[in-house]
GROMACS .gro file of C-alpha atoms in nm:
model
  407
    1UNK     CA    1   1.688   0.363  -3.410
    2UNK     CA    2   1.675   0.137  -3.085
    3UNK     CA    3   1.523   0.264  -2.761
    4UNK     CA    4   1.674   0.211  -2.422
    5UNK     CA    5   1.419   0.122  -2.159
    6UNK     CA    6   1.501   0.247  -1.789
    7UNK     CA    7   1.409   0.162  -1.468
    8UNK     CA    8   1.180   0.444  -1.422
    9UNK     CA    9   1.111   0.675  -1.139
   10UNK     CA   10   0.805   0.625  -0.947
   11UNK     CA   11   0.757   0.860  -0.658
   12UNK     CA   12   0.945   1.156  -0.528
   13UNK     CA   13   1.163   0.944  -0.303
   14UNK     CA   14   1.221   0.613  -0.515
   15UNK     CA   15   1.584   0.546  -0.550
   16UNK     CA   16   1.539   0.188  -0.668
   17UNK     CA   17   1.302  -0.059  -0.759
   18UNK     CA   18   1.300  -0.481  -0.852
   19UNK     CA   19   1.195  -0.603  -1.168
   20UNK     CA   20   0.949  -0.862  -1.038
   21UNK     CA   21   0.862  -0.995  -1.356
   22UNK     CA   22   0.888  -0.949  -1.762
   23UNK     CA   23   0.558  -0.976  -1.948
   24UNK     CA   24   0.751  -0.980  -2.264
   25UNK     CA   25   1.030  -1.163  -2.379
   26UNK     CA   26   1.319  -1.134  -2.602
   27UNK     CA   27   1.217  -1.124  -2.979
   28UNK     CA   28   0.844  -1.052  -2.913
   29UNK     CA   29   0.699  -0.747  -3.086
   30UNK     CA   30   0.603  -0.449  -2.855
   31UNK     CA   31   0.360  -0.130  -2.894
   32UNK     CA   32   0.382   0.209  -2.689
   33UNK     CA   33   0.153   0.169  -2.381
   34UNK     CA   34   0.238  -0.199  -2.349
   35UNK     CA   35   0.304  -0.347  -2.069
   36UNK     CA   36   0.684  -0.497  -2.083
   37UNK     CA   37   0.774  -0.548  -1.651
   38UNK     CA   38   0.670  -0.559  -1.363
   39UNK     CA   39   0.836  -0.327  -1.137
   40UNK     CA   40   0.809  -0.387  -0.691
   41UNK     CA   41   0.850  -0.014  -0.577
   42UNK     CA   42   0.868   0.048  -0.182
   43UNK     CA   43   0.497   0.104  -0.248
   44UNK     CA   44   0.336  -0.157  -0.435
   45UNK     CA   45   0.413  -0.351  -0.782
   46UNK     CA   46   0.358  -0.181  -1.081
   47UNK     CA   47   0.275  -0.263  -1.412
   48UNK     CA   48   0.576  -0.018  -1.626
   49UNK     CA   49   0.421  -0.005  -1.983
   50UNK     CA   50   0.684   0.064  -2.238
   51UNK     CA   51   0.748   0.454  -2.413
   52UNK     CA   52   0.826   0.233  -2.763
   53UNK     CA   53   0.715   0.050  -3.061
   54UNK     CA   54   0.901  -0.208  -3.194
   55UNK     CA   55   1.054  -0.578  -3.095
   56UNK     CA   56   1.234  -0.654  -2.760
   57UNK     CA   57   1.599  -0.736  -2.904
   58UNK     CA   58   1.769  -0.773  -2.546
   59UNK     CA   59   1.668  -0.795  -2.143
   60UNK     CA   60   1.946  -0.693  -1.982
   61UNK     CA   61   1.867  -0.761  -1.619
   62UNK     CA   62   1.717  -1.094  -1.435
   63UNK     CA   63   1.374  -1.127  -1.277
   64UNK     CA   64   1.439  -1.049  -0.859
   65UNK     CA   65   1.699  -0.766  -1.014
   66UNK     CA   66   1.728  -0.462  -0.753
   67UNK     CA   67   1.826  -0.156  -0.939
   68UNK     CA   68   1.888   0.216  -0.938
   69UNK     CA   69   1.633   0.435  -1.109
   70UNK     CA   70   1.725   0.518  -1.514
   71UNK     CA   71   1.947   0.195  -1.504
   72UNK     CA   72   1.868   0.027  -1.824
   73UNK     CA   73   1.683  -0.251  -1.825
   74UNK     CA   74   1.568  -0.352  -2.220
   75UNK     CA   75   1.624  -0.242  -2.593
   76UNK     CA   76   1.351  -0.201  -2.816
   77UNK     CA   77   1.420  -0.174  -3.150
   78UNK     CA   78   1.390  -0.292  -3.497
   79UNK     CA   79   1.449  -0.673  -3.599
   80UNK     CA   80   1.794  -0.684  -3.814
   81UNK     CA   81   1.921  -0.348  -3.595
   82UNK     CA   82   2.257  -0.356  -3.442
   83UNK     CA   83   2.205  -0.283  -3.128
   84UNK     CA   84   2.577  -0.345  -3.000
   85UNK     CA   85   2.639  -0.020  -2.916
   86UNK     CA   86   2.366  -0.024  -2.645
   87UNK     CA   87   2.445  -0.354  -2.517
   88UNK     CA   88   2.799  -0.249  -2.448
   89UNK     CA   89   2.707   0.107  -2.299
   90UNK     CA   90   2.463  -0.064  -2.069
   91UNK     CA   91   2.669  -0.375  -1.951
   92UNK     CA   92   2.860  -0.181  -1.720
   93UNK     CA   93   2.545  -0.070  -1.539
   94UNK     CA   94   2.358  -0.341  -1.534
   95UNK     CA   95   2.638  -0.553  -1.434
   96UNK     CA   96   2.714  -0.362  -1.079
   97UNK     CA   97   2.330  -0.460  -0.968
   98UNK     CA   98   2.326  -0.806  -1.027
   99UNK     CA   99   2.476  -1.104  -1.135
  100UNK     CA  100   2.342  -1.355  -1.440
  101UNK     CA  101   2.382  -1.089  -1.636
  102UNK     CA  102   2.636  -1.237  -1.934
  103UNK     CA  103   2.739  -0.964  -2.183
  104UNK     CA  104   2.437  -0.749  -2.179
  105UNK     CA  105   2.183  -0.984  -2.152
  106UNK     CA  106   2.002  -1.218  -1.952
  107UNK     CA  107   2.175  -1.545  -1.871
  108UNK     CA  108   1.871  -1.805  -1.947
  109UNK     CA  109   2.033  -2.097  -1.828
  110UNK     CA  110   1.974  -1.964  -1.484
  111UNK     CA  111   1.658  -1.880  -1.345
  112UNK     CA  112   1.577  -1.655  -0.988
  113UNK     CA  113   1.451  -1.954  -0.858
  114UNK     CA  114   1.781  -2.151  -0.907
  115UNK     CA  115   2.002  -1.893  -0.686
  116UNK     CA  116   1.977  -1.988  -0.323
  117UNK     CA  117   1.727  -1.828  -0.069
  118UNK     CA  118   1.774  -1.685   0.313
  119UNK     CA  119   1.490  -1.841   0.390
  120UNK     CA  120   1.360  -1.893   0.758
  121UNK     CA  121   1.458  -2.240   0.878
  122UNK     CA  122   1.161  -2.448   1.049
  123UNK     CA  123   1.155  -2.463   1.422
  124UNK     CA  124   1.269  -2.878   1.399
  125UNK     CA  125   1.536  -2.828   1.199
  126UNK     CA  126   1.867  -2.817   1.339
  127UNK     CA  127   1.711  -2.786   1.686
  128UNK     CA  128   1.801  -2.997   2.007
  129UNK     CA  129   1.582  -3.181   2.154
  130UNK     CA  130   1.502  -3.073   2.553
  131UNK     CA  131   1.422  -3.407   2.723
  132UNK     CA  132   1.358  -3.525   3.117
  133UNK     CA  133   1.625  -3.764   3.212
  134UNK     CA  134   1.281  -4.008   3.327
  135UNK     CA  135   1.125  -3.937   3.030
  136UNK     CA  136   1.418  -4.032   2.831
  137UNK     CA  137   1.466  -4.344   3.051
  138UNK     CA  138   1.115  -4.448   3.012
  139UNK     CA  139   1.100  -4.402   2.646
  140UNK     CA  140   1.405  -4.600   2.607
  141UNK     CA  141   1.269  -4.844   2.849
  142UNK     CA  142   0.901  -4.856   2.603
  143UNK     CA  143   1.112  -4.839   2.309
  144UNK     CA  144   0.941  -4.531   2.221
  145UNK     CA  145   1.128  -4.284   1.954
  146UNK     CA  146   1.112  -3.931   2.048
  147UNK     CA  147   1.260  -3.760   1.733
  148UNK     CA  148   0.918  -3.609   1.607
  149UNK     CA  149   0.767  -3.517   1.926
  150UNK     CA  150   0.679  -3.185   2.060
  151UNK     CA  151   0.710  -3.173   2.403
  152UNK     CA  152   0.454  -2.997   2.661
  153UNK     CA  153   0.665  -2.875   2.956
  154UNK     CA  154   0.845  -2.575   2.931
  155UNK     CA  155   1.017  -2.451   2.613
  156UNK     CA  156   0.893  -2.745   2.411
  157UNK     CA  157   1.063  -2.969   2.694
  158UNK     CA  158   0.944  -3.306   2.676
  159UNK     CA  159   0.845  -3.480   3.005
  160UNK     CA  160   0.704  -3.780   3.109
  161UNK     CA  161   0.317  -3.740   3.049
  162UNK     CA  162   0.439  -3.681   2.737
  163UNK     CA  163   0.576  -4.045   2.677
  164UNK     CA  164   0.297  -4.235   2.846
  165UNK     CA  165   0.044  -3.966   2.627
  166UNK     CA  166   0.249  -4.122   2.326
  167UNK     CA  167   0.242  -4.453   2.399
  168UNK     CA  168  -0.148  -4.443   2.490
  169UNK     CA  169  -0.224  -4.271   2.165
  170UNK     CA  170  -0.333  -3.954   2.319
  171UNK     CA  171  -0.210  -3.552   2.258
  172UNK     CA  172  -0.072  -3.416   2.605
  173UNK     CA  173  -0.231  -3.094   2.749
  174UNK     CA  174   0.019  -2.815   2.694
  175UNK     CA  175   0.060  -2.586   2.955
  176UNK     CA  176   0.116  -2.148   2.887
  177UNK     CA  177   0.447  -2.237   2.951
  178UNK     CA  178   0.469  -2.466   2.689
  179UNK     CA  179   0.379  -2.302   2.403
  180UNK     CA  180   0.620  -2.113   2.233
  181UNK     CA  181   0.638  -1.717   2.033
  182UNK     CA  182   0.601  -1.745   1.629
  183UNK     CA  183   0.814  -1.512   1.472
  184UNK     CA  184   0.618  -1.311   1.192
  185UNK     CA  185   0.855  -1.118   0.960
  186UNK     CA  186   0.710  -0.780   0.851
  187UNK     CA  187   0.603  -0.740   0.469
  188UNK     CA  188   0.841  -0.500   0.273
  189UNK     CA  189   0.477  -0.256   0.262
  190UNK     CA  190   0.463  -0.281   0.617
  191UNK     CA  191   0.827  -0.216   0.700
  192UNK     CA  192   0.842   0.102   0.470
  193UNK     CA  193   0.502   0.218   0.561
  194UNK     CA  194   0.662   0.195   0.938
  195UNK     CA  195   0.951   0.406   0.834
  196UNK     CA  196   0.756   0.654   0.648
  197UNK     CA  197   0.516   0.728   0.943
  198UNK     CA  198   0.803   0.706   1.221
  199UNK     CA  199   0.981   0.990   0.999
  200UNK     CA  200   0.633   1.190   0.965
  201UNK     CA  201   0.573   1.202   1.335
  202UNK     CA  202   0.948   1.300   1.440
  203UNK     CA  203   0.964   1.567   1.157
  204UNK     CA  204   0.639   1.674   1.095
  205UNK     CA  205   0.473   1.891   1.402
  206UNK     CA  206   0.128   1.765   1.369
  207UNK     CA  207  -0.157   1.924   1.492
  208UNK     CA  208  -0.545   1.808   1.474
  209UNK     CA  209  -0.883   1.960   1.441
  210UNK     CA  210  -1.177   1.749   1.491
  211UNK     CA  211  -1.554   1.848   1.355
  212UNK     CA  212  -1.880   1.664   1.353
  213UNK     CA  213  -2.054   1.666   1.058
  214UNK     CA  214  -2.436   1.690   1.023
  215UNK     CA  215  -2.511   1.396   0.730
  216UNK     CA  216  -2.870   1.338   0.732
  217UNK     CA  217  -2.870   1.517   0.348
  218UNK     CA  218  -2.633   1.362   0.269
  219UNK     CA  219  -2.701   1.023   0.321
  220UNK     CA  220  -3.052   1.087   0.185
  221UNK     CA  221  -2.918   1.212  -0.131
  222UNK     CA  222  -2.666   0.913  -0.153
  223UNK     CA  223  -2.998   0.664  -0.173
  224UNK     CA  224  -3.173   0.879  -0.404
  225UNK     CA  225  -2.855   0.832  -0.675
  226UNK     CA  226  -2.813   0.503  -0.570
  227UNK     CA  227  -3.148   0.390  -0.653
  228UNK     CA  228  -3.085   0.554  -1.028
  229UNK     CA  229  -2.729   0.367  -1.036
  230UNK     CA  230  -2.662  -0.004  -1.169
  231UNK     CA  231  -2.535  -0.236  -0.946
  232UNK     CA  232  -2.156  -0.219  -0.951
  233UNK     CA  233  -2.156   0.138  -1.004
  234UNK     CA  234  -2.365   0.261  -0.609
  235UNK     CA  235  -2.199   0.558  -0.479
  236UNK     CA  236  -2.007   0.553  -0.122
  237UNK     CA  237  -1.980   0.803   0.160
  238UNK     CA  238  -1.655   0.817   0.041
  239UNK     CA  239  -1.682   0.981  -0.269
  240UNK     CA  240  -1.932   1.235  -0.137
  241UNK     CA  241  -1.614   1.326   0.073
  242UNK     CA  242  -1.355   1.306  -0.195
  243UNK     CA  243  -1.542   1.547  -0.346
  244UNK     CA  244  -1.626   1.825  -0.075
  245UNK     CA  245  -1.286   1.830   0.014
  246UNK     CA  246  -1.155   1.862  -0.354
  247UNK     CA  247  -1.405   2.139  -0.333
  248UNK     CA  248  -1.302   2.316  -0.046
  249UNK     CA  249  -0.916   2.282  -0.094
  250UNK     CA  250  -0.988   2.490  -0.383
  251UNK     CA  251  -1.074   2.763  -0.125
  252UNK     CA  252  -0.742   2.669   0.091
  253UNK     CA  253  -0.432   2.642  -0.150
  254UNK     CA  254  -0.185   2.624   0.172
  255UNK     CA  255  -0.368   2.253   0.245
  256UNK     CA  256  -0.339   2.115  -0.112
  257UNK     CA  257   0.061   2.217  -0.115
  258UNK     CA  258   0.341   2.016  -0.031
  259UNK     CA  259   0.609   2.097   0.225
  260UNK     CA  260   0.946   2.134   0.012
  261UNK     CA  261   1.260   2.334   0.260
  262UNK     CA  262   1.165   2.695   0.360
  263UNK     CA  263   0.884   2.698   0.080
  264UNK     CA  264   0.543   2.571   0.001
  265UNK     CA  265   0.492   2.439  -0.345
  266UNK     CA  266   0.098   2.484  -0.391
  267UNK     CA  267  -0.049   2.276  -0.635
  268UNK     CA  268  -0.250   2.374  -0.905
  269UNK     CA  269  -0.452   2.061  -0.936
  270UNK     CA  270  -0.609   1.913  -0.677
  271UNK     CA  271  -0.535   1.531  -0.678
  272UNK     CA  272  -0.698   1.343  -0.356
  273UNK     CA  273  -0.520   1.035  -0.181
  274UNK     CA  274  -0.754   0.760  -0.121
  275UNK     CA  275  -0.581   0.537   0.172
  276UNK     CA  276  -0.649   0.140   0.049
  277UNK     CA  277  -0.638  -0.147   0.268
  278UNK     CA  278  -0.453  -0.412   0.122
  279UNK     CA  279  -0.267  -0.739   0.213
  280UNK     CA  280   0.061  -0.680   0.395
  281UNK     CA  281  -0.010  -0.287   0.467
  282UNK     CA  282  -0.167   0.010   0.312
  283UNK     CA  283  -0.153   0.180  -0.036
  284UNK     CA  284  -0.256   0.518  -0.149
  285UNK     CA  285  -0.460   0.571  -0.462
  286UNK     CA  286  -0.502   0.879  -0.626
  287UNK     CA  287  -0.790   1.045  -0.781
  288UNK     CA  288  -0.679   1.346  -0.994
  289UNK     CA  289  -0.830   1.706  -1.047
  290UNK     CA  290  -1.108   1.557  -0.800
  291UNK     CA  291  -1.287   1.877  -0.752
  292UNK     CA  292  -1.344   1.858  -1.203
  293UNK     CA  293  -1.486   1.554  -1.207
  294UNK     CA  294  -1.863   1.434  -1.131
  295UNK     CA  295  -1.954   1.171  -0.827
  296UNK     CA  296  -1.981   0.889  -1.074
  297UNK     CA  297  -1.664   0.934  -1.269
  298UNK     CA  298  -1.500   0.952  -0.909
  299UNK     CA  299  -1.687   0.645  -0.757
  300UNK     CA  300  -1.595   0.449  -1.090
  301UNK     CA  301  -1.234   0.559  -1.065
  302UNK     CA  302  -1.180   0.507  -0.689
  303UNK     CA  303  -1.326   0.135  -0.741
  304UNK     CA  304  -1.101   0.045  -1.074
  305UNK     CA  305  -0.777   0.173  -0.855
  306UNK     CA  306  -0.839  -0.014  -0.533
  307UNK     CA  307  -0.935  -0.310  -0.690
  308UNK     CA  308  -0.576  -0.302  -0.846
  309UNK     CA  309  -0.440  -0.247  -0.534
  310UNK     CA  310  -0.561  -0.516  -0.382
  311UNK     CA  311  -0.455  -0.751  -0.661
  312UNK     CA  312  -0.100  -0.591  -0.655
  313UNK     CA  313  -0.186  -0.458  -1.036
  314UNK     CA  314  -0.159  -0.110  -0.968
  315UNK     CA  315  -0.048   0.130  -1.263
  316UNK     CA  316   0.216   0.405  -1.180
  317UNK     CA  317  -0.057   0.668  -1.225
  318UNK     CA  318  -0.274   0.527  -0.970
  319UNK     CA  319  -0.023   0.557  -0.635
  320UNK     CA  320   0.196   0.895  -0.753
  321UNK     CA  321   0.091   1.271  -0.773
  322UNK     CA  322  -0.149   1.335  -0.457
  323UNK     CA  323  -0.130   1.658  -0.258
  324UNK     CA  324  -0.415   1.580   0.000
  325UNK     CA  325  -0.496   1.217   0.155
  326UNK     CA  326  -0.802   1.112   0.301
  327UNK     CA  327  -0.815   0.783   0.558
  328UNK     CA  328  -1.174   0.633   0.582
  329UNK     CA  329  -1.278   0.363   0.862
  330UNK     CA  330  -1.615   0.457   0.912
  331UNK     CA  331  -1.671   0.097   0.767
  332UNK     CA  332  -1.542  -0.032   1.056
  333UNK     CA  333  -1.776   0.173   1.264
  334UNK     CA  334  -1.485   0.402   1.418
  335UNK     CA  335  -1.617   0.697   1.603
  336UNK     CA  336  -1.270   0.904   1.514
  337UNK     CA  337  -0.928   0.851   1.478
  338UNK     CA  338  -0.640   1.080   1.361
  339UNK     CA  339  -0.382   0.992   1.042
  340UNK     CA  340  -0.045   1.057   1.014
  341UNK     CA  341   0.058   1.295   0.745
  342UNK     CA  342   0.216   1.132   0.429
  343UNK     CA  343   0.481   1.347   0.326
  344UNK     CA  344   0.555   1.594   0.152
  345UNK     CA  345   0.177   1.619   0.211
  346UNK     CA  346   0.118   1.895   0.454
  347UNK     CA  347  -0.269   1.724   0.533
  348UNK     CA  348  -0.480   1.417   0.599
  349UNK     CA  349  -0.844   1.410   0.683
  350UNK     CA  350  -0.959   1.145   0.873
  351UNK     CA  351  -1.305   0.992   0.892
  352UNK     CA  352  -1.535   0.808   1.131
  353UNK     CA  353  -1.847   0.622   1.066
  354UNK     CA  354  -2.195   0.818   1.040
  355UNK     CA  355  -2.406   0.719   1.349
  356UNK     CA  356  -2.710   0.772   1.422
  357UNK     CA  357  -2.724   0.962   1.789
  358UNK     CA  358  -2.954   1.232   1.995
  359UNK     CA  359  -2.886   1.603   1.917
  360UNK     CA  360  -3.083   1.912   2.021
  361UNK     CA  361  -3.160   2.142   1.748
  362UNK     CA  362  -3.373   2.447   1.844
  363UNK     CA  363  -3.457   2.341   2.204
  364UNK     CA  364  -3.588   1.995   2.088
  365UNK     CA  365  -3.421   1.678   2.157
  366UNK     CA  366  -3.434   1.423   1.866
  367UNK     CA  367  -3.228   1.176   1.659
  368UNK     CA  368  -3.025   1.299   1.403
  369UNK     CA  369  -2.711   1.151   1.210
  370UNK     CA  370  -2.334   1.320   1.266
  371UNK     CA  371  -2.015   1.195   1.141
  372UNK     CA  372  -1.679   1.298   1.286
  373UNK     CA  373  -1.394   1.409   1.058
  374UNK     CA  374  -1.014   1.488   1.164
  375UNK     CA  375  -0.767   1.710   0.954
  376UNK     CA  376  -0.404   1.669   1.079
  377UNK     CA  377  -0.215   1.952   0.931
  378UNK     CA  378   0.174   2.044   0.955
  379UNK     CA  379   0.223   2.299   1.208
  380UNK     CA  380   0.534   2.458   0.961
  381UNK     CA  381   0.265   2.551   0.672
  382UNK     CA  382  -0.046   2.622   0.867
  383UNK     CA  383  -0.213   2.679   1.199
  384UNK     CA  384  -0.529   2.598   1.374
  385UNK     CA  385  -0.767   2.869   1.272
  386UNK     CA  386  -0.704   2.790   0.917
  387UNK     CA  387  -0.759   2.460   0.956
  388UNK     CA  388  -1.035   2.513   1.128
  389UNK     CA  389  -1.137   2.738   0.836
  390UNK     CA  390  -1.102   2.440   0.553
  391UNK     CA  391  -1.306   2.215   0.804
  392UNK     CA  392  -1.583   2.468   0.832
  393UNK     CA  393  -1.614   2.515   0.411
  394UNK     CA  394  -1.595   2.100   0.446
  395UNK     CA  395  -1.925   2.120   0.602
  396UNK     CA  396  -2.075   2.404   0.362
  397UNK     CA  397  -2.069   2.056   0.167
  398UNK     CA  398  -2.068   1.817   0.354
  399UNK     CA  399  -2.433   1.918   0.489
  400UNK     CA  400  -2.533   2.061   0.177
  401UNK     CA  401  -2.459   1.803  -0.074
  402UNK     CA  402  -2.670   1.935  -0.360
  403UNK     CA  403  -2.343   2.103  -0.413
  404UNK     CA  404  -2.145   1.850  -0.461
  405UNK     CA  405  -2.394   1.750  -0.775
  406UNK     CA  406  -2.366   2.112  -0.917
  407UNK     CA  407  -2.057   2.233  -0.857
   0.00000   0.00000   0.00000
């Protein structure tokens, strides 16, 4: 029997997504766990790997289509199957998100790239020209044509030194008031990570509890492993961290919860957002049941996922599911910062750099290493003194790592 593919859901608050791309086309066989689309999701593209086995008999939608979650998209099914039926019960559907669509299936003679674009125009299209009346009298005098140039006085305006710079071959000195604002329209990542956050700070009462960490163990322990560990595979501060806090949260089920009404759904597994860096914004990874799994398995797994991040490859697995996020710029050699909650998140820990500074420890002044961490924590699940709680069991490993090898 022939299988319906759907655009699938791929967060708590996707409503719709674009099918970016197909991988397969019409007529080409298919296994379960293949990839068949490309789907753009308000957080990143994903690779959608199909539920089926069999042949791709019809795509119903175009490449650039915007559509609802569960709309159908493909059917999968046997070669000589008539698959009718599900070509006229998804027409309707498919046919309300986009045009090219031509009785259930994709019109080929017209491709995304044929269908006209809003598309920025340049700044000299279209665009008067602001000209001196003695600069246009001495151009017309030189016989000088002015179409192409870019004027220095204000606004673009083209003046005189501007024709005699022209006619001696030279560029004209523009002035501050001469150069002009660019425009820069915001990446679809950065316009939804903008919304996201602007909701977060205006619903969510944030609150923040900042702790310096003593790191001298673990740093020393990090080289030790390191020194055992291939190239490609070296261990970060990072997943030291991932792991004490996977650790601790076990200890604080109100942190690893997510904020749903006038209850608190507490997870049972404890699956740590790892904030990414990528072009155009930021991306969350996730690293599931964090606290289970050893410092290599987490290193290895934190790498794979952010390097598909940053190639826009990441797998719906990789960006869905986290109950606690963690924000790193220590790399950057931040002393602290705070994070804005991701909801329904209830927490984010934030880290600074490790530095190297003078402490006093028993009367004696010396040099020591410390490393600043911030939790902000919705004020409608917890408070302070349990906060301040989870960041004191943070340090239990934290500055004794050895646990973190054990445990």
């Amino acid at each position: 029997m022939a299988d319906v593919v759907i655009m699938p859901k791929l967060g708590f608050d996707m409503a719709e997504g674009t099918l970016v791309r197909w991988v397969k086309s019409e007529g080409d066989p298919i296994t379960k766990g293949e990839v068949i689309a490309e789907i753009e999701t308000d957080k990143a593209t994903v690779e959608v790997e199909s539920g089926f086995s069999g042949v791709i008999r019809r795509l119903l939608v175009e490449q650039g289509s915007v559509l609802p979650i569960n709309a159908p998209i493909a059917v999968i099914g046997a070669l000589e199957e008539d698959i009718s039926k599900f070509v006229a019960a998804d027409t309707s559907v498919v046919a309300e998100n986009r045009p090219g669509v031509v009785d259930g299936r994709v019109d080929q003679t017209k491709s995304p790239t044929d269908e006209p674009k809003n598309t920025m125009k340049s700044s000299g299209q279209n665009t008067r020209q602001r000209i001196s009346p003695l600069a246009r009298r001495l151009a017309a005098e030189k016989g000088i044509s002015l179409d192409t140039l870019r004027g220095s006085g204000p606004g673009g305006r083209i003046v005189r030194q501007d024709v005699d710079a022209l006619e001696a071959g030279t560029t004209p000195l523009q002035t501050a008031d001469s150069m002009t604002d660019k425009r820069v329209g915001l990446s679809k990542l950065r316009q939804i990570i903008g919304r996201r956050m602007a909701e977060s700070k205006q619903k969510v009462p944030h609150f923040y509890v900042t702790r310096a960490y003593k790191v001298e163990r673990l740093l020393d322990l990090r080289t030790q492993l390191n020194a055992a560990l291939p190239e490609g595979e070296k261990l970060s501060v990072n997943d030291f961290v991932v792991k004490a806090a996977a650790l601790a949260l076990r200890e604080f089920p109100n942190l690893n919860a997510s904020q749903a009404g006038d209850e608190v759904l507490q997870h049972n597994s404890v699956n740590i957002g790892i904030a990414v860096a990528v072009e155009g914004g930021l991306l969350t990874v996730v690293c599931r049941e964090a606290d289970r799994k050893p410092l290599r398995l987490i290193s290895q797994e934190a790498r794979q996922m952010a390097g598909r991040a940053r190639s826009g490859k990441v797998k719906p697995d990789d960006i869905e599911g986290s109950t606690f996020s963690i924000s790193n710029l220590g790399m950057y050699d931040v002393d602290e910062f705070i994070a804005i909650i991701n909801p329904p998140e209830v927490a984010i820990l934030a880290l600074g750099s490790a530095q190297e500074t003078a402490v006093v420890e028993n009367g004696v002044l010396k040099t020591g290493w410390r490393m600043k961490a911030t939790i902000s924590v919705d004020h409608r699940v917890s408070d302070g003194a349990e906060a301040a709680r989870f960041m004191q069991t943070l340090g239990k490993y934290m500055e004794e790592p050895i646990r973190l090898v054990v445990g």
